[in-house]
Coordinates of C-alpha atoms and ligand atoms in Angstrom, one line a residue:
Chain D
M1 CA -215.6 105.1 7.5
S2 CA -219.2 106.2 8.1
E3 CA -219.1 109.1 5.8
T4 CA -219.8 108.4 2.1
F5 CA -218.1 110.3 -0.6
T6 CA -219.0 110.9 -4.2
S7 CA -216.6 110.4 -6.9
P8 CA -217.6 113.0 -9.5
Q9 CA -215.2 114.4 -12.0
F10 CA -214.6 118.1 -11.7
D11 CA -213.1 120.1 -14.5
Q12 CA -209.8 121.8 -14.1
A13 CA -211.2 125.3 -13.4
T14 CA -213.4 124.0 -10.6
R15 CA -210.5 122.1 -9.0
D16 CA -208.2 125.1 -9.3
A17 CA -210.9 127.3 -7.5
V18 CA -210.7 125.2 -4.4
S19 CA -209.0 127.1 -1.6
N20 CA -207.4 125.9 1.6
D21 CA -210.5 126.7 3.5
D22 CA -212.3 124.0 1.6
V23 CA -209.8 121.4 2.6
T24 CA -209.7 119.4 5.8
V25 CA -206.7 117.2 6.6
I26 CA -207.6 113.8 8.1
I27 CA -205.0 112.1 10.1
G28 CA -204.9 108.8 12.0
L29 CA -201.8 107.4 13.7
E30 CA -200.4 103.9 14.5
V31 CA -197.8 104.0 17.3
H32 CA -195.6 101.0 18.2
V33 CA -194.3 101.2 21.7
Q34 CA -191.7 98.8 23.1
L35 CA -192.9 97.7 26.5
D36 CA -190.3 97.8 29.3
T37 CA -189.7 94.1 30.0
E38 CA -186.5 92.3 30.9
S39 CA -187.3 89.4 28.6
K40 CA -189.0 89.0 25.2
L41 CA -192.7 88.5 24.7
F42 CA -192.7 84.7 24.2
C43 CA -189.2 83.6 25.4
G44 CA -186.7 84.4 28.1
C45 CA -184.1 86.1 25.8
S46 CA -183.1 89.6 26.9
T47 CA -184.6 92.7 25.3
E48 CA -181.5 94.9 26.2
F49 CA -180.6 97.3 23.4
G50 CA -177.2 97.3 21.9
A51 CA -175.9 93.8 22.4
P52 CA -173.7 92.2 19.7
P53 CA -175.8 90.9 16.8
N54 CA -177.6 87.6 17.3
T55 CA -176.5 87.0 20.9
Q56 CA -180.0 87.4 22.3
T57 CA -182.0 84.7 20.5
C58 CA -183.2 81.2 21.1
A59 CA -185.2 78.4 19.4
V60 CA -188.5 80.2 20.2
C61 CA -187.7 83.7 18.8
T62 CA -185.9 82.3 15.8
G63 CA -188.9 80.1 15.0
M64 CA -187.3 76.7 15.2
P65 CA -189.7 73.8 14.6
G66 CA -191.1 72.4 17.7
S67 CA -190.4 75.4 19.9
L68 CA -193.3 76.8 21.9
P69 CA -194.0 80.4 22.8
V70 CA -195.3 81.2 26.3
I71 CA -196.5 84.7 27.1
N72 CA -194.7 87.2 29.3
E73 CA -196.8 88.2 32.3
R74 CA -195.3 91.6 32.7
A75 CA -196.0 92.4 29.0
L76 CA -199.7 91.7 29.7
Q77 CA -199.6 93.9 32.8
L78 CA -198.0 96.8 31.1
S79 CA -200.5 96.5 28.2
I80 CA -203.4 96.7 30.6
K81 CA -201.8 99.6 32.5
T82 CA -201.4 101.5 29.2
G83 CA -204.9 100.7 28.2
L84 CA -206.3 102.0 31.5
A85 CA -204.2 105.2 31.2
L86 CA -205.7 105.7 27.7
N87 CA -209.3 105.1 28.8
C88 CA -209.5 101.9 26.9
E89 CA -211.8 99.0 27.5
I90 CA -209.7 96.1 28.7
A91 CA -210.5 92.8 27.2
R92 CA -211.6 90.0 29.6
Y93 CA -210.6 87.5 26.9
T94 CA -207.7 88.1 24.6
K95 CA -205.9 85.9 22.1
W96 CA -203.1 85.9 19.6
D97 CA -203.1 85.4 15.8
R98 CA -200.5 84.8 13.1
K99 CA -200.0 87.5 10.6
N100 CA -198.5 85.8 7.6
Y101 CA -195.9 87.4 5.4
F102 CA -192.4 86.7 4.2
Y103 CA -189.5 88.9 5.0
P104 CA -185.9 87.9 6.0
D105 CA -186.1 89.6 9.4
L106 CA -189.2 87.5 10.3
P107 CA -187.8 84.0 10.8
K108 CA -191.1 82.2 11.4
G109 CA -192.8 83.5 8.2
Y110 CA -195.4 85.1 10.4
Q111 CA -195.6 87.6 13.2
I112 CA -197.5 86.8 16.3
S113 CA -200.0 89.6 16.7
Q114 CA -203.6 90.1 17.7
F115 CA -206.4 90.3 15.1
D116 CA -209.9 90.3 16.5
K117 CA -209.4 90.1 20.2
P118 CA -206.9 92.8 21.1
I119 CA -206.0 93.3 24.8
C120 CA -207.2 96.9 24.7
G121 CA -210.3 98.1 22.9
Q122 CA -211.6 101.6 22.3
G123 CA -210.3 104.5 24.3
Y124 CA -209.4 108.1 23.9
L125 CA -206.7 110.7 24.6
D126 CA -207.4 114.4 25.0
I127 CA -205.0 116.9 23.5
T128 CA -204.7 120.6 23.9
A129 CA -202.4 123.2 22.2
P130 CA -199.9 124.8 24.6
K131 CA -200.0 128.0 22.6
G132 CA -203.5 127.7 21.3
E133 CA -202.6 126.5 17.8
F134 CA -205.8 124.4 17.8
E135 CA -208.9 123.8 19.8
P136 CA -208.7 121.1 22.5
R137 CA -209.6 117.7 20.9
R138 CA -210.5 114.2 22.0
V139 CA -208.7 111.7 19.8
E140 CA -210.5 108.4 19.9
L141 CA -208.4 105.2 20.0
E142 CA -209.5 102.2 17.9
R143 CA -207.5 99.6 19.9
A144 CA -204.2 98.6 21.2
H145 CA -202.8 95.2 20.6
L146 CA -199.8 93.3 21.9
E147 CA -197.5 91.8 19.3
E148 CA -193.9 90.7 18.8
D149 CA -191.3 92.8 17.0
A150 CA -189.4 91.6 13.9
G151 CA -185.6 91.6 13.6
K152 CA -183.3 94.2 11.9
S153 CA -182.1 94.0 8.3
M154 CA -179.1 95.8 7.1
H155 CA -178.9 96.3 3.4
D156 CA -175.9 96.8 1.2
E157 CA -175.9 100.5 0.4
S158 CA -173.1 100.3 -2.1
Q159 CA -175.5 99.5 -5.0
R160 CA -173.3 96.5 -5.8
G161 CA -176.0 94.1 -4.8
G162 CA -174.3 92.7 -1.8
N163 CA -176.1 90.4 0.7
S164 CA -178.4 91.8 3.3
K165 CA -177.4 91.1 6.9
I166 CA -180.0 90.1 9.5
D167 CA -179.8 90.6 13.3
L168 CA -182.6 88.8 15.2
N169 CA -181.9 90.2 18.7
R170 CA -185.0 92.4 18.5
T171 CA -187.2 89.6 17.2
G172 CA -189.9 88.8 19.7
T173 CA -189.5 92.0 21.7
P174 CA -193.0 93.0 23.1
L175 CA -194.7 95.9 21.2
L176 CA -198.0 97.5 22.0
E177 CA -199.5 98.9 18.8
I178 CA -201.8 101.8 19.6
V179 CA -204.2 102.7 16.7
T180 CA -206.1 105.9 16.6
K181 CA -209.2 106.7 14.7
P182 CA -208.8 109.3 11.9
D183 CA -209.5 112.0 14.4
M184 CA -206.7 114.5 14.0
R185 CA -207.2 117.5 11.7
S186 CA -203.7 119.0 11.4
P187 CA -200.1 117.9 11.6
A188 CA -199.8 120.1 14.8
E189 CA -202.6 118.0 16.4
A190 CA -200.8 114.8 15.4
R191 CA -197.6 116.1 17.0
A192 CA -199.5 117.1 20.1
F193 CA -201.0 113.6 20.3
L194 CA -197.7 111.9 20.0
T195 CA -196.1 114.2 22.6
E196 CA -198.9 113.6 25.1
L197 CA -199.0 109.9 24.4
K198 CA -195.2 109.6 25.1
L199 CA -195.6 111.7 28.2
I200 CA -198.3 109.4 29.5
L201 CA -196.3 106.2 28.7
T202 CA -193.3 107.5 30.5
Y203 CA -195.3 108.8 33.5
I204 CA -196.8 105.3 34.0
G205 CA -193.5 103.7 33.4
V206 CA -194.5 101.2 30.7
S207 CA -191.8 102.3 28.2
D208 CA -188.8 104.6 28.0
C209 CA -190.1 105.7 24.5
N210 CA -186.5 106.1 23.3
M211 CA -187.0 106.9 19.6
Q212 CA -183.3 106.6 18.8
H213 CA -183.5 103.0 20.0
G214 CA -186.7 102.4 18.0
N215 CA -188.7 102.0 21.3
L216 CA -191.4 104.3 19.9
R217 CA -192.2 104.2 16.2
C218 CA -195.0 105.9 14.4
D219 CA -196.8 105.6 11.1
G220 CA -199.4 108.0 9.9
N221 CA -202.5 107.7 7.6
V222 CA -203.4 110.9 5.9
N223 CA -205.8 112.1 3.3
L224 CA -207.9 115.2 2.5
H225 CA -211.6 115.9 2.6
I226 CA -212.3 118.6 0.0
K227 CA -215.5 120.6 -0.4
V228 CA -215.9 121.2 -4.1
G229 CA -218.9 122.1 -6.3
G230 CA -221.4 121.5 -3.5
E231 CA -220.0 118.0 -2.9
K232 CA -217.4 116.5 -0.6
I233 CA -214.7 114.3 -2.0
A234 CA -211.8 112.5 -0.3
T235 CA -208.3 112.0 -1.7
P236 CA -206.7 108.5 -1.7
I237 CA -205.3 107.5 1.7
V238 CA -201.5 107.5 2.1
E239 CA -199.7 105.7 4.9
I240 CA -196.4 107.4 5.8
K241 CA -193.7 105.2 7.3
N242 CA -190.4 106.1 8.8
M243 CA -191.4 109.2 10.7
N244 CA -188.5 108.9 13.2
S245 CA -189.2 112.0 15.4
F246 CA -192.2 113.9 16.4
R247 CA -190.9 116.9 14.4
A248 CA -190.4 114.6 11.4
A249 CA -194.0 113.4 11.8
E250 CA -195.4 116.9 11.8
R251 CA -193.4 117.8 8.7
A252 CA -194.1 114.6 6.9
L253 CA -197.9 114.9 7.4
G254 CA -197.8 118.6 6.4
Y255 CA -195.8 117.8 3.3
E256 CA -198.1 114.9 2.4
A257 CA -201.3 117.0 2.8
G258 CA -199.8 119.6 0.4
R259 CA -198.7 117.0 -2.0
Q260 CA -202.2 115.4 -2.1
L261 CA -203.9 118.7 -2.7
K262 CA -201.5 119.6 -5.6
L263 CA -201.9 116.1 -7.1
W264 CA -205.7 116.2 -6.9
K265 CA -205.7 119.6 -8.6
Q266 CA -203.6 118.0 -11.3
N267 CA -205.4 114.6 -11.8
G268 CA -208.7 114.9 -9.9
K269 CA -208.3 111.3 -8.5
T270 CA -210.3 110.5 -5.4
I271 CA -210.3 107.7 -2.8
A272 CA -212.5 105.7 -5.2
D273 CA -209.9 105.8 -7.9
A274 CA -206.8 104.7 -6.1
P275 CA -206.0 102.1 -3.4
K276 CA -204.2 103.0 -0.2
Q277 CA -200.5 103.8 -1.0
T278 CA -197.5 103.6 1.2
R279 CA -194.9 106.3 1.2
G280 CA -191.7 106.8 3.3
W281 CA -190.6 110.1 4.9
N282 CA -187.2 111.2 3.7
D283 CA -185.8 113.4 6.4
A284 CA -182.8 114.6 4.4
D285 CA -184.8 115.9 1.5
Q286 CA -188.0 116.7 3.5
V287 CA -190.3 114.8 1.1
T288 CA -192.3 111.6 1.1
T289 CA -191.4 109.1 -1.6
P290 CA -193.4 106.1 -2.8
Q291 CA -192.4 102.8 -1.2
R292 CA -192.5 99.7 -3.3
E293 CA -195.6 97.7 -2.3
K294 CA -195.0 94.2 -1.1
E295 CA -197.1 92.2 -3.5
E296 CA -200.6 91.6 -2.0
S297 CA -199.1 92.6 1.3
A298 CA -202.5 93.5 2.7
D299 CA -203.5 89.8 2.5
Y300 CA -202.0 88.6 5.8
R301 CA -204.3 85.6 6.2
Y302 CA -204.6 86.0 10.0
F303 CA -205.6 82.9 11.9
P304 CA -205.5 82.0 15.6
D305 CA -202.0 80.9 16.7
P306 CA -202.4 77.2 17.6
D307 CA -199.2 77.3 19.7
L308 CA -200.7 79.9 22.1
I309 CA -203.7 79.7 24.3
A310 CA -206.0 82.6 25.1
V311 CA -205.7 84.8 28.2
T312 CA -208.5 85.8 30.4
I313 CA -208.2 88.9 32.5
E314 CA -209.9 89.1 35.9
E315 CA -211.6 92.2 37.2
S316 CA -209.4 92.0 40.3
E317 CA -206.3 92.1 38.3
I318 CA -207.5 95.2 36.4
E319 CA -208.4 96.9 39.7
S320 CA -204.9 96.2 41.2
I321 CA -203.2 97.6 38.1
K322 CA -205.4 100.6 38.2
K323 CA -204.0 101.4 41.7
E324 CA -200.5 101.4 40.3
I325 CA -201.2 104.3 38.0
G326 CA -200.4 107.5 39.7
R327 CA -201.5 110.9 38.5
L328 CA -201.4 111.3 34.7
P329 CA -199.9 114.3 33.0
A330 CA -203.2 116.0 32.6
Q331 CA -204.0 115.6 36.3
W332 CA -200.6 116.9 37.3
R333 CA -201.2 120.0 35.1
E334 CA -204.6 120.6 36.7
L335 CA -203.1 120.2 40.2
L336 CA -200.3 122.7 39.5
I337 CA -202.7 125.2 38.0
K338 CA -205.4 124.9 40.7
E339 CA -203.4 124.3 43.8
H340 CA -200.2 126.0 43.1
G341 CA -201.3 128.9 40.9
L342 CA -199.2 128.1 37.9
K343 CA -200.2 129.5 34.5
P344 CA -201.4 126.7 32.1
Y345 CA -198.4 127.2 29.9
D346 CA -195.9 127.0 32.8
A347 CA -197.7 123.9 34.2
G348 CA -197.4 122.3 30.7
V349 CA -193.7 123.0 30.6
M350 CA -193.1 121.7 34.1
V351 CA -195.2 118.5 33.5
G352 CA -193.6 118.0 30.1
Q353 CA -190.2 117.6 31.8
G354 CA -191.4 114.4 33.5
A355 CA -192.6 113.2 36.8
E356 CA -189.3 113.7 38.6
V357 CA -189.2 117.4 37.9
V358 CA -192.8 117.8 39.1
E359 CA -191.9 116.0 42.3
Y360 CA -188.9 118.2 42.8
F361 CA -191.1 121.3 42.3
L362 CA -193.7 120.0 44.8
V363 CA -191.0 119.4 47.5
V364 CA -189.7 122.9 47.0
A365 CA -193.1 124.6 46.8
Q366 CA -194.4 122.9 49.9
G367 CA -191.1 123.4 51.8
C368 CA -190.6 127.1 51.1
G369 CA -194.4 127.8 51.3
N370 CA -194.4 129.9 48.1
S371 CA -195.5 128.1 45.0
K372 CA -195.1 131.1 42.7
M373 CA -191.5 131.5 43.8
A374 CA -190.8 127.8 43.5
S375 CA -192.4 127.7 40.1
N376 CA -190.2 130.6 38.9
W377 CA -187.0 129.1 40.3
V378 CA -187.7 125.5 39.1
G379 CA -189.1 126.7 35.8
Q380 CA -186.3 129.1 35.0
E381 CA -183.1 128.2 36.9
V382 CA -183.4 124.4 37.2
L383 CA -184.9 123.8 33.7
R384 CA -182.4 126.1 32.1
F385 CA -179.6 124.1 33.7
L386 CA -181.2 120.8 32.6
N387 CA -181.7 122.1 29.0
E388 CA -178.2 123.4 28.7
S389 CA -176.5 120.3 30.2
G390 CA -178.9 117.8 28.7
E391 CA -179.1 116.1 32.1
A392 CA -182.1 114.6 33.9
I393 CA -183.2 116.1 37.2
D394 CA -181.5 113.5 39.2
A395 CA -178.2 114.9 38.0
Y396 CA -179.0 118.4 39.1
P397 CA -176.4 119.3 41.7
V398 CA -178.8 121.1 44.1
S399 CA -181.2 118.8 45.9
A400 CA -184.9 119.7 46.4
D401 CA -184.2 120.2 50.2
Q402 CA -181.3 122.6 49.5
M403 CA -183.4 124.5 47.0
T404 CA -186.1 124.7 49.6
E405 CA -183.6 126.1 52.2
L406 CA -182.4 128.7 49.7
L407 CA -185.9 129.8 48.7
T408 CA -187.0 129.9 52.4
K409 CA -184.3 132.5 52.9
V410 CA -185.6 134.5 49.9
N411 CA -189.1 134.2 51.1
A412 CA -188.2 135.5 54.6
G413 CA -186.3 138.5 53.1
E414 CA -182.9 137.3 54.2
L415 CA -181.7 137.1 50.6
D416 CA -182.8 139.1 47.6
Q417 CA -183.3 137.4 44.3
T418 CA -180.1 138.6 42.8
R419 CA -178.0 137.5 45.8
A420 CA -179.9 134.2 45.9
K421 CA -179.0 133.5 42.3
E422 CA -175.3 134.1 43.1
V423 CA -175.7 131.7 46.0
L424 CA -177.3 129.1 43.8
Q425 CA -174.5 129.4 41.2
E426 CA -171.9 129.0 44.0
M427 CA -173.8 125.9 45.3
I428 CA -173.6 124.4 41.8
D429 CA -170.0 125.5 41.0
S430 CA -168.5 124.4 44.3
K431 CA -171.0 121.6 45.0
I432 CA -171.7 123.0 48.5
E433 CA -174.8 123.6 50.6
V434 CA -176.7 126.9 51.1
Q435 CA -175.0 128.1 54.3
A436 CA -171.5 127.2 53.0
A437 CA -172.1 129.1 49.7
M438 CA -173.4 132.2 51.7
D439 CA -170.3 132.1 53.9
K440 CA -168.1 131.8 50.9
L441 CA -169.7 134.8 49.3
G442 CA -169.4 136.7 52.6
I443 CA -173.2 137.0 52.9
K444 CA -174.3 137.7 56.4
A445 CA -177.4 139.1 58.0
V446 CA -177.5 142.9 58.2
D447 CA -179.3 144.3 61.2
N448 CA -181.7 147.2 61.2
S449 CA -179.4 149.8 62.7
E450 CA -176.8 149.0 59.9
I451 CA -179.6 149.5 57.3
E452 CA -180.6 152.8 58.8
S453 CA -177.1 154.2 58.9
L454 CA -176.5 153.0 55.3
C455 CA -179.7 154.8 54.2
R456 CA -178.7 157.9 56.1
Q457 CA -175.4 157.9 54.3
L458 CA -177.1 157.5 50.9
I459 CA -179.5 160.3 51.6
D460 CA -176.8 162.7 52.7
E461 CA -174.5 161.9 49.7
N462 CA -177.1 162.1 47.0
P463 CA -179.3 165.2 47.5
D464 CA -180.2 165.5 43.8
V465 CA -181.6 162.0 43.6
I466 CA -183.6 162.6 46.8
Q467 CA -185.0 165.8 45.2
Q468 CA -186.1 163.8 42.1
I469 CA -187.9 161.3 44.3
K470 CA -189.6 164.0 46.2
D471 CA -190.6 165.6 42.8
G472 CA -192.5 162.4 42.1
N473 CA -189.9 160.4 40.1
G474 CA -190.2 157.1 42.0
K475 CA -187.9 155.3 39.6
A476 CA -184.9 157.5 40.7
V477 CA -184.6 155.4 43.8
G478 CA -183.0 152.7 41.7
A479 CA -179.8 154.7 41.5
L480 CA -179.5 154.5 45.3
I481 CA -180.1 150.8 45.3
G482 CA -177.1 150.4 43.0
K483 CA -174.9 152.5 45.3
S484 CA -176.2 150.6 48.3
R485 CA -175.1 147.3 46.7
K486 CA -171.6 148.7 46.4
L487 CA -171.5 149.9 50.0
N488 CA -172.9 146.7 51.5
P489 CA -173.8 143.9 49.1
N490 CA -175.6 142.1 52.0
A491 CA -178.2 144.8 52.5
N492 CA -181.6 143.7 51.2
P493 CA -182.4 146.2 48.4
G494 CA -186.2 146.1 49.1
L495 CA -185.5 147.0 52.7
V496 CA -183.1 149.7 51.7
K497 CA -185.7 151.2 49.3
D498 CA -188.5 151.1 51.9
T499 CA -186.3 152.6 54.6
I500 CA -185.1 155.5 52.4
L501 CA -188.6 156.3 51.3
K502 CA -189.7 156.3 55.0
M503 CA -186.9 158.5 56.1
I504 CA -187.5 161.2 53.5
G505 CA -191.2 160.9 54.0
A506 CA -192.0 160.2 50.3
Chain M
M1 CA -222.4 77.3 1.0
S2 CA -219.0 78.6 -0.2
E3 CA -218.3 79.1 -3.9
P4 CA -216.0 76.6 -5.4
I5 CA -212.4 77.8 -5.6
D6 CA -211.3 79.0 -9.0
R7 CA -207.9 78.8 -10.6
K8 CA -207.1 82.4 -9.9
T9 CA -207.6 82.0 -6.2
V10 CA -205.4 78.9 -6.1
E11 CA -202.7 80.8 -8.0
S12 CA -203.0 83.7 -5.6
V13 CA -202.8 81.5 -2.4
A14 CA -199.8 79.7 -3.9
R15 CA -198.0 82.9 -4.5
L16 CA -198.8 84.2 -1.0
A17 CA -197.4 80.9 0.5
R18 CA -194.4 81.0 -1.9
I19 CA -195.4 77.6 -3.2
D20 CA -194.3 76.8 -6.8
L21 CA -197.4 75.0 -8.0
P22 CA -197.0 73.3 -11.4
E23 CA -199.6 74.3 -14.0
D24 CA -201.0 70.8 -14.2
Q25 CA -201.8 70.7 -10.5
I26 CA -203.8 73.9 -10.3
D27 CA -207.2 72.3 -11.2
D28 CA -206.7 69.4 -8.9
T29 CA -205.7 71.7 -6.0
A30 CA -208.7 73.9 -6.6
S31 CA -211.0 71.0 -6.4
K32 CA -209.4 69.7 -3.1
L33 CA -209.5 73.1 -1.5
G34 CA -213.1 73.4 -2.6
D35 CA -213.9 70.1 -0.8
V36 CA -212.4 71.5 2.4
L37 CA -214.6 74.6 2.1
T38 CA -217.6 72.5 1.3
Y39 CA -217.1 70.6 4.5
I40 CA -216.7 73.8 6.5
G41 CA -219.9 75.0 4.9
Q42 CA -221.7 71.9 6.2
L43 CA -220.4 72.6 9.7
E44 CA -221.7 76.2 9.5
Q45 CA -225.2 74.8 8.9
V46 CA -225.3 73.0 12.2
E47 CA -227.9 74.6 14.4
L48 CA -226.6 75.7 17.8
P49 CA -228.5 76.9 20.8
D50 CA -228.3 80.7 21.3
D51 CA -226.3 80.4 24.5
V52 CA -223.2 78.8 23.0
E53 CA -220.2 81.1 23.2
P54 CA -217.9 81.5 20.2
F55 CA -214.9 79.3 20.2
F56 CA -211.5 80.6 19.1
G57 CA -209.1 77.8 19.5
A58 CA -208.7 74.1 19.8
I59 CA -207.5 74.3 23.4
E60 CA -210.0 74.9 26.1
S61 CA -207.7 76.0 28.8
V62 CA -206.5 79.6 29.2
N63 CA -203.6 81.5 30.8
A64 CA -200.4 79.7 30.3
I65 CA -198.1 82.6 31.4
R66 CA -194.5 82.9 32.4
P67 CA -192.9 85.5 34.7
D68 CA -190.7 88.2 33.1
Q69 CA -187.4 86.4 33.8
L70 CA -184.3 86.0 31.7
T71 CA -183.2 82.6 30.5
D72 CA -180.0 81.8 28.6
S73 CA -180.0 82.6 24.9
V74 CA -178.4 80.2 22.5
D75 CA -174.8 80.6 21.7
R76 CA -174.4 82.6 18.5
E77 CA -172.2 80.2 16.7
Q78 CA -174.6 77.4 17.3
I79 CA -177.7 79.3 16.3
L80 CA -176.1 80.7 13.2
S81 CA -175.0 77.2 12.1
N82 CA -178.7 76.5 11.3
A83 CA -178.7 79.1 8.6
P84 CA -177.8 78.5 5.0
D85 CA -175.4 81.5 5.1
A86 CA -174.0 83.6 7.9
D87 CA -170.8 85.6 8.5
G88 CA -170.2 84.8 12.1
E89 CA -172.2 87.8 13.3
F90 CA -175.2 88.1 11.0
Y91 CA -177.4 85.9 9.0
Q92 CA -176.8 86.6 5.3
V93 CA -179.6 86.7 2.8
P94 CA -179.8 87.6 -0.9
P95 CA -180.2 91.4 -1.4
V96 CA -183.5 92.7 -0.2
L97 CA -184.7 96.0 -1.6
Ligands
LIG601 ZN1 -185.6 83.9 22.5

């Protein structure tokens, strides 16, 4: 850290006088992403989730003497792709090191990781607040390195001291660890970072980021900078583990910031007085609790793995991977705002649903020639269906082409919005196409002479409403629209309204 | 030149490596490890031309890479048989907190 902090002792009264305005929350994140490969990082065992325990291991991933790891080409490519999407420098020379520690789910007694030559160097990710909770911010990335996962331990929860059980299926699965600088200034920013990062990773197809399967895991480093008595002090840094959802991360960081302020007001201890501490987030109780430190755990004694040789990455390879990266979420948002007139918030919601939803929207918008209408229908009807059903867009019963056909009719005035929604519902319920749904609902085109005779009838039968309209109460026409619907549900209400007003000369 | 290794460092390294080092071997080990560091210190003094690139491993070649293809895993019964204790599905280890 470039800033230097003093470590003066302030008396209780001075500490108590510190207000929230004097406190800045400093957050850095470490995110582990499981890369979407078929086989593990250094052997050909499957990475498939959910297999029976210990059925996806071999001599290499269980660390048998004499076995030799060989690196997975796709894991390298996906790492480079991620680095490019995150504006990272891509190493031209990268190598692997052994991180030594003992734990039962780490059969070799070391993890193959990267120490001083990570595959991705410094980069950045820009975050914005959808509802303006914070100013847009550029979060700098320290690095991203490619390493192997450990296995899974299951401990006896009964307190009777039973054995722990170890499943090594996950051992050796490729992880990219993305490390930010301590650049975030609130738990909301941290959550926005995680949300945007996950969106980018899924858009470029390097990981499914399934947090339930542990395919995206996140730890946070947090402390406070406090302005007090004309000086600036920092509280001891705490690393929070086990933040198993983005919401949990936001809450854990918020809780921890509050805890640190309270603790500092009690004991006045600063970063100079206490080493970095590890705490775990307890989602049930909504608190962080101290985790027992592994003795001298920080001393990993990294050294270059003699079983692996370094990898050099050619400029041409980087260029060809660059071409595989399509538009990133931020670019999609910009396109939707600039070329399709969406409001920033709506563009954010649409892009946040994933690339397939954006593509669906684009087909409909271009097909029906009315982006605003397409955005309303996809943003409301389609997304509501997906939210309620929990399905992805490919399970939506109405294809983009059928939606286009429906909206084209609305755009041409052949269907009003209310009728069109009924048609859409019929299409979904009966799994039929636009025309079939319209036939089923008895919707047919109404010609102009029918409209005129309908309006004549409405005028003749409702003299008091007509008088109100003539007296300047424009809203009164609504009553006639309601009656028109009953007389002929196929008559376009807008057309009926215009015709009535023309006929009575209002 | 590196400082000679003291007893505390030897004890700490032994603990990290989970080596049970008898009390009467600590001084001897410290002196042997010190010899290694002294030798490395000599290597560090060799003058090199400025254009020599840093060297990270004992193997000069680069890029031994395999395609992302599945190969057969080892049968569970067979691989678990290497372990001191297993229950047919899982490895079993003494309780870990
Ligand atoms: Zn394997």
